Short mmCIF file of C-alpha atoms in Angstrom, two decimals:
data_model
loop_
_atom_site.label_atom_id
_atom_site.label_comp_id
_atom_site.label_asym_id
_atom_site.label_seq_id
_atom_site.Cartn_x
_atom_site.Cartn_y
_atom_site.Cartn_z
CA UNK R 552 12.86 -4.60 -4.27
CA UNK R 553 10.50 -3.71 -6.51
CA UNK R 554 11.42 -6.03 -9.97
CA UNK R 555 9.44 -8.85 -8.03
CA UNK R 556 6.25 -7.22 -9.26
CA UNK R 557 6.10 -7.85 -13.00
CA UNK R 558 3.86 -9.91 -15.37
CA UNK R 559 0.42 -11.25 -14.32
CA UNK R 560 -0.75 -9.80 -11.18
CA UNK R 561 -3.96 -11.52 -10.72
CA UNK R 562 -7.00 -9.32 -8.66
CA UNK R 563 -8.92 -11.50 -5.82
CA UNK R 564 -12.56 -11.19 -5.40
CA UNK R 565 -13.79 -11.00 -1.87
CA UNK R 566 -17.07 -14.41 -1.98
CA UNK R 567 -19.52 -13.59 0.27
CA UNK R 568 -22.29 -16.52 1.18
CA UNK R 569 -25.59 -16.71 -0.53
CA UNK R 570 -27.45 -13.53 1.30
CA UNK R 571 -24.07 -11.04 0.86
CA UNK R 572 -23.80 -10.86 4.67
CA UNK R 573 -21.43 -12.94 5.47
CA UNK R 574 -17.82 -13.90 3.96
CA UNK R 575 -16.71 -17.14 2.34
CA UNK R 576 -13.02 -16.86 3.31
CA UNK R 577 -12.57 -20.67 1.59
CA UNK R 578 -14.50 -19.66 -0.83
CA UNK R 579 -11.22 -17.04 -1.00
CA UNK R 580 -8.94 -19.50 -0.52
CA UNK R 581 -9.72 -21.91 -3.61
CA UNK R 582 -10.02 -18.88 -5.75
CA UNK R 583 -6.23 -18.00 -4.32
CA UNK R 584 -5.18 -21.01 -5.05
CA UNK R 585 -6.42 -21.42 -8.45
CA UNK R 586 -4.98 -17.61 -9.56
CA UNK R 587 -1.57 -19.52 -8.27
CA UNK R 588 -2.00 -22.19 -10.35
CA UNK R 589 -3.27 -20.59 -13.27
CA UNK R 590 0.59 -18.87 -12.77
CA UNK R 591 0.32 -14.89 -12.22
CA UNK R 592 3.09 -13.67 -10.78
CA UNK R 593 1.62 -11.84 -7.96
CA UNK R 594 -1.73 -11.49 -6.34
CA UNK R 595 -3.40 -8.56 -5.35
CA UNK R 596 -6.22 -8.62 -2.88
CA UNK R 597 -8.82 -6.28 -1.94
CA UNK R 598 -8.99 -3.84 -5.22
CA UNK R 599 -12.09 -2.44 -6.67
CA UNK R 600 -12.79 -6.44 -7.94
CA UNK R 601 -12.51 -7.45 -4.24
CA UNK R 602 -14.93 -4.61 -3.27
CA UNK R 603 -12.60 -3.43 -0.31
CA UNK R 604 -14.69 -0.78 -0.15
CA UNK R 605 -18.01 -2.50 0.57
CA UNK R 606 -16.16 -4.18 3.76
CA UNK R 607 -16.54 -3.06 7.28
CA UNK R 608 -13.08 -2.66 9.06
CA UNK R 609 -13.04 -5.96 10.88
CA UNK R 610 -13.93 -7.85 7.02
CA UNK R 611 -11.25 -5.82 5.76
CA UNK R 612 -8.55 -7.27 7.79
CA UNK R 613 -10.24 -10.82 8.01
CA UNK R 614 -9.72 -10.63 4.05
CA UNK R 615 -6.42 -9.27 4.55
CA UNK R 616 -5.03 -11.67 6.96
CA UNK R 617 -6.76 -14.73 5.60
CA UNK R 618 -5.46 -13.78 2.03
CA UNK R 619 -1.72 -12.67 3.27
CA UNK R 620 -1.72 -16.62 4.61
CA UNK R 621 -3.19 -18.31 1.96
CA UNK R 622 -0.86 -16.76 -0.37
CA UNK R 623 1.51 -17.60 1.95
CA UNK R 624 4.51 -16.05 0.13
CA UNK R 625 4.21 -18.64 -2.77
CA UNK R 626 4.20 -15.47 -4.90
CA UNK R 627 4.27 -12.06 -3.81
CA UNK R 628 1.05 -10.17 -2.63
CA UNK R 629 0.25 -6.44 -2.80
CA UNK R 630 -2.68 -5.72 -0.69
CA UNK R 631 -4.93 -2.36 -1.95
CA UNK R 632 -5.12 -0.19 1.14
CA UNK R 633 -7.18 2.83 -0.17
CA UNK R 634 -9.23 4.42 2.31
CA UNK R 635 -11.04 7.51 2.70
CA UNK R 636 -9.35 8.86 5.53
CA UNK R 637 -5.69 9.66 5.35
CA UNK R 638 -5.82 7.71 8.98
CA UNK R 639 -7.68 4.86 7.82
CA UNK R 640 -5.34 4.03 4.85
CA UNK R 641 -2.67 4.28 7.50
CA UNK R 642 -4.04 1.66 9.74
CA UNK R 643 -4.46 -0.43 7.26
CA UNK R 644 -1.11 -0.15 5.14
CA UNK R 645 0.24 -1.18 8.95
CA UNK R 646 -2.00 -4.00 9.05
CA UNK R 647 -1.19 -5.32 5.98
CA UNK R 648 2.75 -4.99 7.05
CA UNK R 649 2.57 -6.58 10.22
CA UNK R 650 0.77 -9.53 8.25
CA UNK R 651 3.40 -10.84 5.84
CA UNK R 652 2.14 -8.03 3.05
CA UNK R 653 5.05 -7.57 0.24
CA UNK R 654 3.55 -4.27 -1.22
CA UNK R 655 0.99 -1.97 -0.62
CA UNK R 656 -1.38 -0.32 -2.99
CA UNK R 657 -3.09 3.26 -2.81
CA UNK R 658 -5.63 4.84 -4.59
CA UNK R 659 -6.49 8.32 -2.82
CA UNK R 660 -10.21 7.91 -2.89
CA UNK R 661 -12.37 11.03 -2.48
CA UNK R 662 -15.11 12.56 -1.55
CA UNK R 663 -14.44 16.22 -1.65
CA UNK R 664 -12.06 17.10 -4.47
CA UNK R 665 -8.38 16.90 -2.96
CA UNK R 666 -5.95 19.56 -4.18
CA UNK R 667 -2.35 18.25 -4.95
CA UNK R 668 -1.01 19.38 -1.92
CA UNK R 669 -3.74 17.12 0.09
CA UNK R 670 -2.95 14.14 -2.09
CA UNK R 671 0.57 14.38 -1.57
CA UNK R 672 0.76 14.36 2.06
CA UNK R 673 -1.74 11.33 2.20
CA UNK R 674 0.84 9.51 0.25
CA UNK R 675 3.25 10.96 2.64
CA UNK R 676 1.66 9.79 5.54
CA UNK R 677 1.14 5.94 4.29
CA UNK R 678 4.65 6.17 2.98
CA UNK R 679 6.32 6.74 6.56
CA UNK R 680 4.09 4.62 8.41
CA UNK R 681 5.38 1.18 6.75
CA UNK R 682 8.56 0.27 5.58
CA UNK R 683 7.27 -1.26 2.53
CA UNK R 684 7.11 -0.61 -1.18
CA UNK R 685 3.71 1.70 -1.93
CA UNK R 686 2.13 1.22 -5.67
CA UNK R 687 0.89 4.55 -6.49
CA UNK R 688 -2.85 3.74 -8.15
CA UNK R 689 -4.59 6.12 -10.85
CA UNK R 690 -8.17 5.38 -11.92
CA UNK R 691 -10.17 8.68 -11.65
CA UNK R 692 -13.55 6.41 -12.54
CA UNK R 693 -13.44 4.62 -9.53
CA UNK R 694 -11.66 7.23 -7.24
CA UNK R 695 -13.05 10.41 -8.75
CA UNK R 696 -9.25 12.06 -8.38
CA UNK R 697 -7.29 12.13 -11.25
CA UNK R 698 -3.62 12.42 -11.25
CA UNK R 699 -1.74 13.75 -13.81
CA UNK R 700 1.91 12.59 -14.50
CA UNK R 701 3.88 15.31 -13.35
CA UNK R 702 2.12 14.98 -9.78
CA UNK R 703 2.68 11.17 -9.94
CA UNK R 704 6.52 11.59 -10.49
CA UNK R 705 6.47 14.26 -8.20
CA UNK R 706 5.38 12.08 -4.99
CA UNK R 707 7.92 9.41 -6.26
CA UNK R 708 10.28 11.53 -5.69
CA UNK R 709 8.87 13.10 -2.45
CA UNK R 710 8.12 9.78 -1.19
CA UNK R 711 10.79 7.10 -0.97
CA UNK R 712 8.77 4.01 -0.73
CA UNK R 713 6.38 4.96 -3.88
CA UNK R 714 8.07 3.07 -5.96
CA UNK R 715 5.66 1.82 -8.56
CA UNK R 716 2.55 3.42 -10.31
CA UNK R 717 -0.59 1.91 -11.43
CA UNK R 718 -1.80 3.44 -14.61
CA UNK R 719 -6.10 3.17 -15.10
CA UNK R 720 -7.00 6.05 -16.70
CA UNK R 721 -7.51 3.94 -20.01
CA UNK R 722 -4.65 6.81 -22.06
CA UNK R 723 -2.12 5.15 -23.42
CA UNK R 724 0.01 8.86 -23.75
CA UNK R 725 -0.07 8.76 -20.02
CA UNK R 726 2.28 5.53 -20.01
CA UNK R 727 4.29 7.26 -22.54
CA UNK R 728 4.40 9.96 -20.43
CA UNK R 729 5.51 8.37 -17.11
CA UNK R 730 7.95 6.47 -19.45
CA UNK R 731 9.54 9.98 -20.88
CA UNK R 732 9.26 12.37 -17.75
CA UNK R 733 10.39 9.33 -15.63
CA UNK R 734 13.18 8.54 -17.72
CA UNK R 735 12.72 4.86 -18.02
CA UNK R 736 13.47 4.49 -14.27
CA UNK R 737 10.30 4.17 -12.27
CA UNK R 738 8.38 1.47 -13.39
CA UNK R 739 4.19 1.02 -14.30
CA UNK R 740 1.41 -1.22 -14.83
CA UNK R 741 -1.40 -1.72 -16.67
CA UNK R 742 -4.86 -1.10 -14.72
CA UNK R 743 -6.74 -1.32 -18.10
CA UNK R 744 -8.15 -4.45 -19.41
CA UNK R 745 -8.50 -3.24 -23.25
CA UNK R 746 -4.88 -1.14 -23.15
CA UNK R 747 -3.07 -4.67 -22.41
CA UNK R 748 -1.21 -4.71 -25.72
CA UNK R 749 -0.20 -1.25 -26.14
CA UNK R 750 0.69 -0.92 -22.48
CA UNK R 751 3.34 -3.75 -22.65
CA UNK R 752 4.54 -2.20 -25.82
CA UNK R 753 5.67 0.78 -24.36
CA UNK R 754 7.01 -0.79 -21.63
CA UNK R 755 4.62 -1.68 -18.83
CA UNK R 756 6.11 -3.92 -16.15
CA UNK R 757 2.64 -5.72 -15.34
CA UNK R 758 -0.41 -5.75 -15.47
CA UNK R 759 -2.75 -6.12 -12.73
CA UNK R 760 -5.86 -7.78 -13.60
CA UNK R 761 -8.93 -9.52 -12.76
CA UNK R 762 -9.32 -11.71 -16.01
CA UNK R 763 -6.64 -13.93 -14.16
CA UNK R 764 -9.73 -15.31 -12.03
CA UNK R 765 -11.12 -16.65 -15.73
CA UNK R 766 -8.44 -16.68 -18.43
CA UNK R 767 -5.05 -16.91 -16.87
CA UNK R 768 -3.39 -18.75 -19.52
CA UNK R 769 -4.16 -16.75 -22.44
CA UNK R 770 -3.04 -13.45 -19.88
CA UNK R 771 0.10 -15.23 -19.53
CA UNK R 772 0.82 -16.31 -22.84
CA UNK R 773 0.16 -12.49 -24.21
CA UNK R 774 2.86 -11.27 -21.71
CA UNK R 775 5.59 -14.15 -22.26
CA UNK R 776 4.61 -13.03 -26.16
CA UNK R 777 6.07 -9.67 -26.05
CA UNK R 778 8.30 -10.27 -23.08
CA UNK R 779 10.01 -12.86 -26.04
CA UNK R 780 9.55 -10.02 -28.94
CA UNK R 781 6.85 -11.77 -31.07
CA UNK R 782 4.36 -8.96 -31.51
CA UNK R 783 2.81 -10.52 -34.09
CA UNK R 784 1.97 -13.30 -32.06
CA UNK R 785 1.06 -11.20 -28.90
CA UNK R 786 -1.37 -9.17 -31.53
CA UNK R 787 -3.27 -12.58 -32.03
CA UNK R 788 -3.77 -13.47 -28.47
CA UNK R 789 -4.13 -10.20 -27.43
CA UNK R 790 -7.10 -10.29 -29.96
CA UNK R 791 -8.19 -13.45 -28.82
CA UNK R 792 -9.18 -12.21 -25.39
CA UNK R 793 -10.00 -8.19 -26.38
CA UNK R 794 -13.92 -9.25 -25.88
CA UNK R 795 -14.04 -10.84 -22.66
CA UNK R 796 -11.57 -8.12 -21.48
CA UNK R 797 -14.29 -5.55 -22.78
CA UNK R 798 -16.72 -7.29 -21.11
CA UNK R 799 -15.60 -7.80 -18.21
CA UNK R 800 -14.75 -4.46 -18.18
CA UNK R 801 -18.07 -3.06 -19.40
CA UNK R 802 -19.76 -5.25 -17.18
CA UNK R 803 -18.28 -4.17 -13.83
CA UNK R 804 -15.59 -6.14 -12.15
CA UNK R 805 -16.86 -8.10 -8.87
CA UNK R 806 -20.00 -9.11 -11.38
CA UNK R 807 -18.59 -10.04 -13.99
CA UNK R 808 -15.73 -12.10 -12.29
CA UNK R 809 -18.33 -13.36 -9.47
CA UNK R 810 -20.06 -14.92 -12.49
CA UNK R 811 -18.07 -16.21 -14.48
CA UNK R 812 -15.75 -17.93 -11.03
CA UNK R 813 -19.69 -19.56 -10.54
CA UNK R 814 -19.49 -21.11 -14.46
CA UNK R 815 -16.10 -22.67 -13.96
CA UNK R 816 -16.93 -24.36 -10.41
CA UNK R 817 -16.30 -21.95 -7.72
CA UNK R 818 -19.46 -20.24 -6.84
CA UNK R 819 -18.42 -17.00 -4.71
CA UNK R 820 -21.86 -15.51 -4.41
CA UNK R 821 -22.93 -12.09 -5.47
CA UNK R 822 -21.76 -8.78 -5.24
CA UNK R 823 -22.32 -6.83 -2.14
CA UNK R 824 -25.42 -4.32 -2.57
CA UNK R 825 -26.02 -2.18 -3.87
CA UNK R 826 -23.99 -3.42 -6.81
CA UNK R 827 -26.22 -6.31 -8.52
CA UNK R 828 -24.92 -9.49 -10.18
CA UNK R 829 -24.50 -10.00 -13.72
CA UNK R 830 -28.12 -10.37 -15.40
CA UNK R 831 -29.43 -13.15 -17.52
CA UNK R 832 -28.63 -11.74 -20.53
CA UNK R 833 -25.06 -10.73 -19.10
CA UNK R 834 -24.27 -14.61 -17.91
CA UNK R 835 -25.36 -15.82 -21.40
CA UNK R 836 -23.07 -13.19 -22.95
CA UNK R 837 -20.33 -14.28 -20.29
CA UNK R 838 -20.62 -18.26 -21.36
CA UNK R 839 -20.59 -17.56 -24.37
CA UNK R 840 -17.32 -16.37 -24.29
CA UNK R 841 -15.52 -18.54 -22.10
CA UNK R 842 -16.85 -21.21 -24.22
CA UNK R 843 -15.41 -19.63 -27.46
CA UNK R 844 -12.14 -19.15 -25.50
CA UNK R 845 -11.95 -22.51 -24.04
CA UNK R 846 -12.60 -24.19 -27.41
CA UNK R 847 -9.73 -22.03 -29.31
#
């Protein structure tokens, strides 16, 4: 079930119209349809770069339902389900099910510190509330919980549908760790822009990312690069791309993406406050790197 996630899994932003009140669902749907055409492999909505957390419940599953049928199983979708409450996540891991969803994702977000025990039996909960494959997500930046290997592989075992882990921390030894103490057989993706390279290398299955909105070709060609052995090659257009992916990264997701959708003819509007769109000096930065990319 779960070798249908691999390669390019492209983020979705969540457009909102000029004032950030309202959404821009086709605003959503042409930027679907271009991450489709651009050819990632699967699409993930409502990550940190579609600012699921900025959305009230009934925006959440608007963006979830209108994205589940614009995708419209051309590729597979894996919709990010992270809530605060252990209840909440579970609502909306069913949602996502009942709506055509092909995977779930969960990052155990936190307010108060969770112990292992209480991060376990969230991913317990989620896990026997759907009958579909769960992507276990680590990025202590945006989550402020930070699991460490031996607890990831322990609720993989514990819970049958976690099937796949999303690596974020930006430590390479942690994929070479998952790789070792998981014996090769539970497979992880890339959550880190800059790590791209070395996380294929040692045997990454995908890599989720939001550069697909901008650069999907040259995300593509770096993965069909070392999928085909040519490291040498996959060095150069890994290379190629290492400063927008910084930048983008630097810059903060939804702005950065937002911005640079805007440049290439898909304006999406800002942000939702109190995160601010990219700056003056930030969008000049921004074009001038597409344009350096788009003229190589």
């Amino acid at each position: 079930m779960t070798n249908q996630f691999h390669g390019i899994i492209g983020y979705t932003i969540t457009p909102f119209s000029a004032d950030g009140e309202q959404l821009d669902l086709p605003a959503l749907g042409q930027s679907i349809d271009r991450l489709i055409a651009g050819g990632v492999h699967a699409i993930a909505p409502l990550g940190s770069t579609g600012e699921g957390a900025y959305l009230s419940d009934s925006e959440w599953q608007q963006v979830a339902q209108y994205s589940l049928e614009r995708i419209g199983k051309r590729v597979p979708s894996i919709v990010s389900v992270s809530d605060l409450t252990t209840a909440g996540a579970v609502r909306r891991a069913r949602f996502a099910q009942q709506h055509g969803a092909d995977a779930v994702m969960v990052l155990p977000a936190a307010y108060w510190k969770l112990s292992e025990a209480e991060i376990v039996q969230h991913y317990r909960a989620i896990g026997a509330a759907i009958d579909l494959p769960i992507m276990l997500y680590n990025n202590p930046a945006t989550s402020g919980t930070d699991m460490p290997v031996e607890l990831i592989l322990r609720i993989v075992r514990e819970v049958d549908n976690v099937t796949m882990v999303k690596e974020s921390t930006g430590d390479i030894q942690r994929m070479h760790k998952l790789q070792l103490l998981g014996e090769g057989q539970v497979p992880f993706y890339n959550g880190c822009n800059p790590l791209a390279l070395e996380a294929f290398v040692a045997g990454a299955t995908g890599w989720c990312t939001a550069a697909a909105n901008l650069i999907p070709e040259l995300n593509l060609r770096l993965y069909q690069a070392v999928q085909a052995g040519e490291l040498e090659q996959a060095k150069a257009l890994f290379y190629r791309q290492l400063p927008l992916l910084d930048f983008i990264l630097k810059g903060g997701l939804p702005a950065t993406i937002k911005a640079g959708l805007e440049m290439t003819g898909l304006p999406v509007g800002e942000p939702r406050r109190p995160v601010f769109g990219l700056d003056a000096e930030g969008r000049d930065k921004l074009k001038t790197l597409l344009d350096a990319l788009r003229q190589g």
